[in-house]
mmCIF file of C-alpha atoms in Angstrom:
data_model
loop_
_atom_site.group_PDB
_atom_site.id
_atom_site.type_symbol
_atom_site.label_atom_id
_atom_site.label_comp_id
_atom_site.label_asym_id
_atom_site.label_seq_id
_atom_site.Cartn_x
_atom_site.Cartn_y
_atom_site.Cartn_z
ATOM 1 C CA UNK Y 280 0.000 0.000 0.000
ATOM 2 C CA UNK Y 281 1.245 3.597 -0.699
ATOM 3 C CA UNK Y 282 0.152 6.063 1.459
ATOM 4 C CA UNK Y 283 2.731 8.897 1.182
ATOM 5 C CA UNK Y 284 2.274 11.470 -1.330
ATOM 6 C CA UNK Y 285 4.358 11.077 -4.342
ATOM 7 C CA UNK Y 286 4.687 13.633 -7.993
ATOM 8 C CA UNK Y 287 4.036 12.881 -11.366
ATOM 9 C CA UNK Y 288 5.364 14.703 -14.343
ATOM 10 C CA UNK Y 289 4.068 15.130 -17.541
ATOM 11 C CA UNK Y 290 6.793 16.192 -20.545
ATOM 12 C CA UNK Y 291 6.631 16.617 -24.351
ATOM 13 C CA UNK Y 292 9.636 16.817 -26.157
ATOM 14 C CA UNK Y 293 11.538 16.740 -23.047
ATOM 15 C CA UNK Y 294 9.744 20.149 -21.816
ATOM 16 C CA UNK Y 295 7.916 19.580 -18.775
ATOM 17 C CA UNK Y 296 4.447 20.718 -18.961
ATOM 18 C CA UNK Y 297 3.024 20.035 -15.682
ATOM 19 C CA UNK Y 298 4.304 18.444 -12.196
ATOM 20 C CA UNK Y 299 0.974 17.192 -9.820
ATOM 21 C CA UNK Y 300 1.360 16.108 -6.320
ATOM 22 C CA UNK Y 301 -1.023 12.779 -5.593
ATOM 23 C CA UNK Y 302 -2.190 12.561 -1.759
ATOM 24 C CA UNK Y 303 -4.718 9.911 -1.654
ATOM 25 C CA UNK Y 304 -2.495 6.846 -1.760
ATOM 26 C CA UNK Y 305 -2.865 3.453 -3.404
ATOM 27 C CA UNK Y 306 -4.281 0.442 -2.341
ATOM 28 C CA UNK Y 307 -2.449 -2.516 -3.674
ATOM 29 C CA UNK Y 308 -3.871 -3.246 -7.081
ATOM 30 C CA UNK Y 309 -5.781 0.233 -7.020
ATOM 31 C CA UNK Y 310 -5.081 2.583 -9.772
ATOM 32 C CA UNK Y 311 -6.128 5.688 -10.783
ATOM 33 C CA UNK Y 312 -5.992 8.634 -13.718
ATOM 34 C CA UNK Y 313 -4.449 11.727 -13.712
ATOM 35 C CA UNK Y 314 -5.697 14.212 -15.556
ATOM 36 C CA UNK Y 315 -3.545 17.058 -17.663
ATOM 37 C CA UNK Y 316 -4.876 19.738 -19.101
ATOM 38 C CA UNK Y 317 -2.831 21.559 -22.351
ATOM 39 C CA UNK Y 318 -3.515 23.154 -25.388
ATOM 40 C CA UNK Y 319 -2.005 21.856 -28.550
ATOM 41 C CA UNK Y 320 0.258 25.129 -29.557
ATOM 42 C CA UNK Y 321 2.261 23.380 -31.841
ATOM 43 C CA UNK Y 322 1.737 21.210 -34.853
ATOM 44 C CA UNK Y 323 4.090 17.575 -35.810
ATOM 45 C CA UNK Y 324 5.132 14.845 -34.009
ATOM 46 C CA UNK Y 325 5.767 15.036 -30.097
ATOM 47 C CA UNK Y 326 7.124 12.542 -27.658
ATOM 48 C CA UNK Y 327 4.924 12.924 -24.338
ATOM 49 C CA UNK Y 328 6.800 10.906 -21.483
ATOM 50 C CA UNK Y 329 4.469 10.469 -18.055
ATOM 51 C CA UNK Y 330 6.848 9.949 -14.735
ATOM 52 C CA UNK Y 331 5.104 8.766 -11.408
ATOM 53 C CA UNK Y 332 7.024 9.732 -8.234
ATOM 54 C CA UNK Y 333 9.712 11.846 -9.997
ATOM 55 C CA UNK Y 334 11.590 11.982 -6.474
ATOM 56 C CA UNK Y 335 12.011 8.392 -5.637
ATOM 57 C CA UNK Y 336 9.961 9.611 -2.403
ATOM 58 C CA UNK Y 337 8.274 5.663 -2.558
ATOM 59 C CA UNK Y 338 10.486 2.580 -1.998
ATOM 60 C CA UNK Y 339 8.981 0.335 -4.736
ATOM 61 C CA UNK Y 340 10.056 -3.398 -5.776
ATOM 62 C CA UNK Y 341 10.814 -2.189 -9.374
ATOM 63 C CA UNK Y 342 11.868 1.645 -9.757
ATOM 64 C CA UNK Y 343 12.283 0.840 -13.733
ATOM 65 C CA UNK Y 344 8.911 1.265 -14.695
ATOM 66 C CA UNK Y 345 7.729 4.732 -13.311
ATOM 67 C CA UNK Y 346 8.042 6.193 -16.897
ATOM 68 C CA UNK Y 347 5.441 5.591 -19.736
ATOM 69 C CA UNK Y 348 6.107 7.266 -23.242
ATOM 70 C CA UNK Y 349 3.843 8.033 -26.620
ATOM 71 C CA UNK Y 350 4.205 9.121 -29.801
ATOM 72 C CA UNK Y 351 1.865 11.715 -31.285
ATOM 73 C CA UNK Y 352 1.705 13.886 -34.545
ATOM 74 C CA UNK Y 353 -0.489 16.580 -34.507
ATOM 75 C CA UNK Y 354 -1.371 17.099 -37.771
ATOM 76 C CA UNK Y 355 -4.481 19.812 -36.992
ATOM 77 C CA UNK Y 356 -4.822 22.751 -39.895
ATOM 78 C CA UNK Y 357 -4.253 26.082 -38.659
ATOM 79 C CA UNK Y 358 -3.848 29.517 -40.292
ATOM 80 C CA UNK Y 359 -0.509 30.611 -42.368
ATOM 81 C CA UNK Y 360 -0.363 34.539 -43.438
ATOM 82 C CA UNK Y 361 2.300 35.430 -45.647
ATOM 83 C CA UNK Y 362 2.868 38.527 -47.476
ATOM 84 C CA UNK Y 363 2.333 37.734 -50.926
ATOM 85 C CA UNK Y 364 2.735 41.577 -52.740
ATOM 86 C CA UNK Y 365 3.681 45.125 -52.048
ATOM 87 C CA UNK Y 366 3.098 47.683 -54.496
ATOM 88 C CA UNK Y 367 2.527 51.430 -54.696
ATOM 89 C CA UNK Y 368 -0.093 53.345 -56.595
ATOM 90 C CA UNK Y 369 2.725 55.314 -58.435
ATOM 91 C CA UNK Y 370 4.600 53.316 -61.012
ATOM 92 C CA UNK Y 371 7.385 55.717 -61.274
ATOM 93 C CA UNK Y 372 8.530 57.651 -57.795
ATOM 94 C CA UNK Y 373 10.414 61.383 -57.519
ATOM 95 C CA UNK Y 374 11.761 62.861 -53.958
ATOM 96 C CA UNK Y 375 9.454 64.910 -53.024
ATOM 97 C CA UNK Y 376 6.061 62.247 -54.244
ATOM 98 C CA UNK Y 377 3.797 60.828 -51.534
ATOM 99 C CA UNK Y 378 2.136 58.021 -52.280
ATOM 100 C CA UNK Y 379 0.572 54.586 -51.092
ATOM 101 C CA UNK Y 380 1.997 51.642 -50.036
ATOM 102 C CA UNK Y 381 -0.137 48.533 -50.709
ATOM 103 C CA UNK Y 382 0.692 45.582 -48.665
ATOM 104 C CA UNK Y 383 -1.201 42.194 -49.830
ATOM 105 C CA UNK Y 384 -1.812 39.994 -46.642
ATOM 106 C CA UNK Y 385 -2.780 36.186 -47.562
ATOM 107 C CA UNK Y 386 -4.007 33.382 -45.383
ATOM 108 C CA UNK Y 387 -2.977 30.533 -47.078
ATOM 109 C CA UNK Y 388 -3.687 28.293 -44.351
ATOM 110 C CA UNK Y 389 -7.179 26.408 -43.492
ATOM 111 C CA UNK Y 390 -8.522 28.110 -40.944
ATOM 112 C CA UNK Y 391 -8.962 31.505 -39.495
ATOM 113 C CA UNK Y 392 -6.692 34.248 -38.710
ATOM 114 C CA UNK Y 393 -7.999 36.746 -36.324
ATOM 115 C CA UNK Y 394 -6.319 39.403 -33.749
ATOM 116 C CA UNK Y 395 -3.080 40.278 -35.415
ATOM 117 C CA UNK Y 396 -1.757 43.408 -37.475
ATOM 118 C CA UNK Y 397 0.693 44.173 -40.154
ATOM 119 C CA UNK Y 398 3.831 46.346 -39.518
ATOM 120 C CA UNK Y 399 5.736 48.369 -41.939
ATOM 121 C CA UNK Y 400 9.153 49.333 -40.997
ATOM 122 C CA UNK Y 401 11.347 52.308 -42.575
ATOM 123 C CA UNK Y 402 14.249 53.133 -41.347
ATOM 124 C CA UNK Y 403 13.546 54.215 -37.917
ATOM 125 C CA UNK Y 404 10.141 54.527 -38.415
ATOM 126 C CA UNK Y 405 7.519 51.972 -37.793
ATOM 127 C CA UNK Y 406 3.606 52.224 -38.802
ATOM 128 C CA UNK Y 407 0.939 49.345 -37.527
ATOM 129 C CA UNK Y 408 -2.249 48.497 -38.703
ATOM 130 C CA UNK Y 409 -5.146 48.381 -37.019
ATOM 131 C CA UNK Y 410 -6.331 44.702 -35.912
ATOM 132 C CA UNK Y 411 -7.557 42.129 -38.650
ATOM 133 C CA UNK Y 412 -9.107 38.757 -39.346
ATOM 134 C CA UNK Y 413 -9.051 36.943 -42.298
ATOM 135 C CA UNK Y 414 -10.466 33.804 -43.448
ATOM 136 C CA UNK Y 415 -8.937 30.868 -45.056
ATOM 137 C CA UNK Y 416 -7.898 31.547 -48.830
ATOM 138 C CA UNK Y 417 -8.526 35.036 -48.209
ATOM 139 C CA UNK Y 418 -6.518 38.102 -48.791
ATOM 140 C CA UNK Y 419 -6.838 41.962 -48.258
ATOM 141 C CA UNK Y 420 -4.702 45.353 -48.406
ATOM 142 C CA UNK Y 421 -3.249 47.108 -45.996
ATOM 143 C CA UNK Y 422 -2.305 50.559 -47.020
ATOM 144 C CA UNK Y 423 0.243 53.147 -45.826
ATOM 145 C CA UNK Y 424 0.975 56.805 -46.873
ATOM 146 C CA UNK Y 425 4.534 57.550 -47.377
ATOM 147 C CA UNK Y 426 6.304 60.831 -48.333
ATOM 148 C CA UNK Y 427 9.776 60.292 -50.279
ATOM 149 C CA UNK Y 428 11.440 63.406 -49.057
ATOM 150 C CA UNK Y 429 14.682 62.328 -50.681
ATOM 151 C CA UNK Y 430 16.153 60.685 -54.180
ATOM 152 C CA UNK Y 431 17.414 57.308 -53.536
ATOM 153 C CA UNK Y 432 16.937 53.766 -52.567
ATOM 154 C CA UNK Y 433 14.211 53.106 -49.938
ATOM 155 C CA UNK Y 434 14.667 50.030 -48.386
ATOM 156 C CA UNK Y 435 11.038 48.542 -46.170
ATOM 157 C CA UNK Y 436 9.798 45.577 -44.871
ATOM 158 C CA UNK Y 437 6.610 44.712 -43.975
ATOM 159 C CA UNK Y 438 5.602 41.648 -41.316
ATOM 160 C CA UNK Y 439 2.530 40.592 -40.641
ATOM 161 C CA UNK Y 440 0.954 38.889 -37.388
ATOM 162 C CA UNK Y 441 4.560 41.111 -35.632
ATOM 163 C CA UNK Y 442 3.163 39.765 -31.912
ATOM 164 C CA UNK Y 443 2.855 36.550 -32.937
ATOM 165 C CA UNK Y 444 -0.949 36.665 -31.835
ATOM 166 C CA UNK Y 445 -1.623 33.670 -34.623
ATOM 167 C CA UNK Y 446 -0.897 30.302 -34.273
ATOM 168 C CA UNK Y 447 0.258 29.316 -37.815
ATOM 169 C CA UNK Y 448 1.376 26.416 -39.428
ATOM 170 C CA UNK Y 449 4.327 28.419 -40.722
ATOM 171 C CA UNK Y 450 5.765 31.851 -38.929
ATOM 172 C CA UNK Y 451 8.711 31.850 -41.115
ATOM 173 C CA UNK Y 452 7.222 33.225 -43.935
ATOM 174 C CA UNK Y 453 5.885 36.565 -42.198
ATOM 175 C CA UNK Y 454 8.214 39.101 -43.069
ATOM 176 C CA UNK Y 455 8.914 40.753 -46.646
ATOM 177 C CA UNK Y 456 12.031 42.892 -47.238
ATOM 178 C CA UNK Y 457 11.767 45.153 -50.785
ATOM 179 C CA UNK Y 458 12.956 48.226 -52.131
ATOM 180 C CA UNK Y 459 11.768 51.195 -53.636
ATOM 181 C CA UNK Y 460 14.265 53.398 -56.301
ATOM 182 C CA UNK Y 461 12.759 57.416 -55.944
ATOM 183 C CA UNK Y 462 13.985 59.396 -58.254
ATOM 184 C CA UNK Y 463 15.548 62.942 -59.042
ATOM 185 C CA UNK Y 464 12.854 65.072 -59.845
ATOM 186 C CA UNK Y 465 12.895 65.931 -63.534
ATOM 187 C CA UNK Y 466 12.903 69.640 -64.434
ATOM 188 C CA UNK Y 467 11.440 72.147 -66.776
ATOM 189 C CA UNK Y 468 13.494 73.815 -69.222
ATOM 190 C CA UNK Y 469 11.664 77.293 -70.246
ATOM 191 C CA UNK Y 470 13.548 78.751 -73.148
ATOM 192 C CA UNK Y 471 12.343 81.538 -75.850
ATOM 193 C CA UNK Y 472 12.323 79.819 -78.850
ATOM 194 C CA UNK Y 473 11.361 82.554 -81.611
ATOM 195 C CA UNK Y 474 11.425 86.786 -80.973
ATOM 196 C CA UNK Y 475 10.392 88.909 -83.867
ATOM 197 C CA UNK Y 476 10.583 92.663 -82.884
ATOM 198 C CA UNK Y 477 8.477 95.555 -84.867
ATOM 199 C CA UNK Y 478 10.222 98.496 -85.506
ATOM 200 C CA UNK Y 479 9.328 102.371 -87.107
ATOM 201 C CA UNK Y 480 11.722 104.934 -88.502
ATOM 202 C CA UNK Y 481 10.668 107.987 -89.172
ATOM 203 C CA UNK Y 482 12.912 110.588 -91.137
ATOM 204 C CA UNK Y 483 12.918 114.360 -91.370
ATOM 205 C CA UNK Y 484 14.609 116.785 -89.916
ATOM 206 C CA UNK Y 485 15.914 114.121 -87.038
ATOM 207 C CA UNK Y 486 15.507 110.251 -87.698
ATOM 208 C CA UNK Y 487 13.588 108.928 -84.844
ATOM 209 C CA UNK Y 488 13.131 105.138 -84.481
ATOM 210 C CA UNK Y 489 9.461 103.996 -82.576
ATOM 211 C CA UNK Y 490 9.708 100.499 -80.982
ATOM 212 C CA UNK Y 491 6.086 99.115 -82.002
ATOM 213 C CA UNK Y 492 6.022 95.334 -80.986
ATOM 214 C CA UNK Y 493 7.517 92.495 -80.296
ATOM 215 C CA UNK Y 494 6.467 88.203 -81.113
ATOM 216 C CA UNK Y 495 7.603 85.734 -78.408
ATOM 217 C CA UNK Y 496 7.017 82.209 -78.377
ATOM 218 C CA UNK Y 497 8.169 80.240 -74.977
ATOM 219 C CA UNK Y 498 8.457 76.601 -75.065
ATOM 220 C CA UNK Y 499 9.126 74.453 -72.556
ATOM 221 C CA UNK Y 500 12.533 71.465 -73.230
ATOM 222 C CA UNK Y 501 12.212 69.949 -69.968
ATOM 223 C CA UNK Y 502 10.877 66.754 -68.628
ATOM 224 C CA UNK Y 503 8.358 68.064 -66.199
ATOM 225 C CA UNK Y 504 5.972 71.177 -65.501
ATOM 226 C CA UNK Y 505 7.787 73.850 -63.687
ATOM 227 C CA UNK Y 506 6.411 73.948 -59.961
ATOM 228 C CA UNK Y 507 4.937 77.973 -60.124
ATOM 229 C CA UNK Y 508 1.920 78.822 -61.157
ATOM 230 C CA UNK Y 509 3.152 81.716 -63.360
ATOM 231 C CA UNK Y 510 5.959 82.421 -65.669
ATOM 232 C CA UNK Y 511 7.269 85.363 -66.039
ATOM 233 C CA UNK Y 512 9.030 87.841 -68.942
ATOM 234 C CA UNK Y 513 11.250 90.665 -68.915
ATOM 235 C CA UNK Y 514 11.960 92.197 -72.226
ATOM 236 C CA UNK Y 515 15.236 94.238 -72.153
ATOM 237 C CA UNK Y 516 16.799 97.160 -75.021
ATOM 238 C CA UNK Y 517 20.695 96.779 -75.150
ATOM 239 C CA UNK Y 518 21.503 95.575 -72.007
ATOM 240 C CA UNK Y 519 20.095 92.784 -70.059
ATOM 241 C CA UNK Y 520 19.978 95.153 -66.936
ATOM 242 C CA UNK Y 521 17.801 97.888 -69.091
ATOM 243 C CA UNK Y 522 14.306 96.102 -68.589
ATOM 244 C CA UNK Y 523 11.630 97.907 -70.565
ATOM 245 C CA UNK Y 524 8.438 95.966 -70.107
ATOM 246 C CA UNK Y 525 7.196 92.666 -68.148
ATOM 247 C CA UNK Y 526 4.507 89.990 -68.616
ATOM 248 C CA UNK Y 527 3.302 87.113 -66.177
ATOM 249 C CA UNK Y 528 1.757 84.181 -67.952
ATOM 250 C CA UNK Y 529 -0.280 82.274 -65.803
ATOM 251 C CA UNK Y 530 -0.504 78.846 -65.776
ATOM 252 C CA UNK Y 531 1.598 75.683 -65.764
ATOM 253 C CA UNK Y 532 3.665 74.810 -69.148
ATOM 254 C CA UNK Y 533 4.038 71.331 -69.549
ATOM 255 C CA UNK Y 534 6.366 69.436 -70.891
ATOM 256 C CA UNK Y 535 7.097 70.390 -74.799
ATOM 257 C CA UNK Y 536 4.207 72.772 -74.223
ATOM 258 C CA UNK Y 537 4.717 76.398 -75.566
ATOM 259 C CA UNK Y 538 2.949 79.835 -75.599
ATOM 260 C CA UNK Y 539 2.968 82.790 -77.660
ATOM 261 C CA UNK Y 540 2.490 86.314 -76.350
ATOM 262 C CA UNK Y 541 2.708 89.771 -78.188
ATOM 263 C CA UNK Y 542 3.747 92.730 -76.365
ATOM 264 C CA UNK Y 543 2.659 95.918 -77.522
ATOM 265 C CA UNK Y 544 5.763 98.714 -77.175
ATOM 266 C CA UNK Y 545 3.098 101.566 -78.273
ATOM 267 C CA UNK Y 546 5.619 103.441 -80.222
ATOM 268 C CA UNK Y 547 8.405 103.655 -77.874
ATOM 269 C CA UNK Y 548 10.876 106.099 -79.107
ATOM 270 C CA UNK Y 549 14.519 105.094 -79.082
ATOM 271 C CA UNK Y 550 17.500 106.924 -81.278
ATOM 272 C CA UNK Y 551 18.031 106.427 -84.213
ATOM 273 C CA UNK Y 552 21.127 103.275 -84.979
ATOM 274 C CA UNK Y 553 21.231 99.758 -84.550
ATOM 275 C CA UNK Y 554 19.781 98.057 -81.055
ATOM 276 C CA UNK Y 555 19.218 95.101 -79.600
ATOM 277 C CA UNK Y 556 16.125 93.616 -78.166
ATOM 278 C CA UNK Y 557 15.729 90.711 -76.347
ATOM 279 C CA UNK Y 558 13.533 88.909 -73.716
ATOM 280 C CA UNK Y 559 14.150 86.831 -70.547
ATOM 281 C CA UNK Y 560 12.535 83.723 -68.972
ATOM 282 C CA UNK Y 561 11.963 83.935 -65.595
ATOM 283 C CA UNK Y 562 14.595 86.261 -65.499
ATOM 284 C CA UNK Y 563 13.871 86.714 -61.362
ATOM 285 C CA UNK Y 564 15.086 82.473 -61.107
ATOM 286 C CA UNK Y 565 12.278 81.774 -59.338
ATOM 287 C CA UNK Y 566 11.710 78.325 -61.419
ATOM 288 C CA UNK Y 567 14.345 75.718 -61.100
ATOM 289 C CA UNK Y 568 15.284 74.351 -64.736
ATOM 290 C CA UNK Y 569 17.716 71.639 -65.919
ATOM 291 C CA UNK Y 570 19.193 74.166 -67.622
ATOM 292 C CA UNK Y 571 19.887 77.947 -66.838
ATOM 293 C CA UNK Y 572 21.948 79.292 -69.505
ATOM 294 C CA UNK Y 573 19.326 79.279 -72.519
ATOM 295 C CA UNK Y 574 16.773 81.885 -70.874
ATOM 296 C CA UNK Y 575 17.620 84.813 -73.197
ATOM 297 C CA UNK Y 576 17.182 85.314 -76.723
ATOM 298 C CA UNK Y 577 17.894 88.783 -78.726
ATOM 299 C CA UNK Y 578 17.294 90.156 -81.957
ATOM 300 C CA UNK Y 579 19.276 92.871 -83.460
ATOM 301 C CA UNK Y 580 17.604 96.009 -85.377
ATOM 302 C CA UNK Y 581 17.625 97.012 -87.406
ATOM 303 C CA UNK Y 582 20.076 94.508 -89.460
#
């Protein structure tokens, strides 16, 4: 008869699980069950090992059969969420572009998925989705906006399920590393392709010359729009730093887009000999082009 109390173990894959102390002692040829609760967590095979009186506390006639061990493969589905695409809704990207981040969350597992999130990590900075559940064979967006301050390589990852709050049947395949390229912002190049200036000379006593008109056309070289609402002309006579006139265009000029103004001198009077008239683009620099140096044009009058 046993009637000291004595432990029993329970282990699975040599982890114990759970340790019991039995009080109510054995009759000889009495036996009795001990009950273990646990919660499968993981899925394959497992070797569960029971041990009665783990601490030798009972002098028994055979101490080599206190252990009895099972084989068990658990084999039940679960849920598996993977990243399966990340995209954004811009197919080309320049510093200074926001845009979204699209992050394709799959459950590719047979059951469930409820509880977790999805975290997107770049460079120091970390954004989290709200909570989610998603059915088996299901899959969904999460979305982030992102502002590319900066040309360059933009390296993210996104994991999903980041507290482990799913059970899967694989957590290896939660995390996606990928890259974005942002590039340098292309740039407008404003120049004044064509200037026709109108003229009058007048002779008598003492020639006089009347400046009448003048024909621009402004096209724009450059890859993108320039930035500013308006563009703006200063028409100069002889020197570049003898501005006679100005005129704002408003609007944006887009790329290989051009405009034509006319600027009406009203018979300006200017002596009589040869001059030079020419016009500016922007001639302030407040729009930043790929190229600065072809802003001016000039005609000579008369030739």
């Amino acid at each position: 008869e046993v009637k000291e109390p004595f432990k029993v173990s329970l282990t699975v894959n040599g982890i114990e699980l759970y340790l019991s102390t039995f009080n109510e002692g054995l009759e000889p040829g009495e036996s009795t069950v001990i009950s273990f609760d646990w919660v499968w967590e993981w899925i394959g095979e497992f070797q569960i090992k029971a041990t009665v009186d783990t601490e030798n506390a009972i002098e028994e006639s055979n101490e080599e059969n206190n252990t009895y061990e099972i084989t068990v493969n658990n084999n039940f589905t679960a849920p598996d969420l993977t990243i399966t695409k990340v995209y954004l809704s811009k197919e080309e990207i320049y510093e200074g572009d926001s845009a979204m981040i699209y992050i394709e969350v799959s459950n590719t597992g047979k059951t469930d998925a409820s509880g977790f999130t999805v975290k997107l990590y770049i460079g120091e900075n970390v954004y989290e989705s709200g909570v989610i559940a998603l059915g088996p064979g299901k899959k969904m967006n999460v979305t982030y906006y992102y502002t590319f301050p900066l040309a360059g390589v933009y390296t993210f990852t996104a994991e999903v399920d980041p507290w482990n709050a799913v059970h899967e049947s694989d957590e290896e395949n939660n995390i996606k590393t990928f890259e974005i390229i942002v590039k340098k912002r292309p740039l407008p190049d404003l120049v004044p392709s064509y200037l026709k200036v109108y003229y009058t000379i007048v002779t008598g006593e003492v020639t006089q010359m009347y400046l009448d008109k003048a024909d621009v056309t402004v096209k724009n070289f450059g890859y993108d729009s320039p930035q500013d609402k308006y563009i703006e002309l200063a028409f100069f006579l002889d020197d570049p730093d003898n501005i006679i006139a100005t005129y704002i265009y408003h609007g944006y000029l887009k790329s290989g887009e051009q405009f034509s103004y006319t600027h009406n001198f009203n018979k300006w009077p200017i002596s009589y000999g040869q001059h030079t008239l020419g016009v500016i683009v922007d001639y302030r620099d407040i729009i930043p082009e790929s190229n600065e140096k072809n802003n001016i044009n000039r005609v000579v009058f008369p030739e």
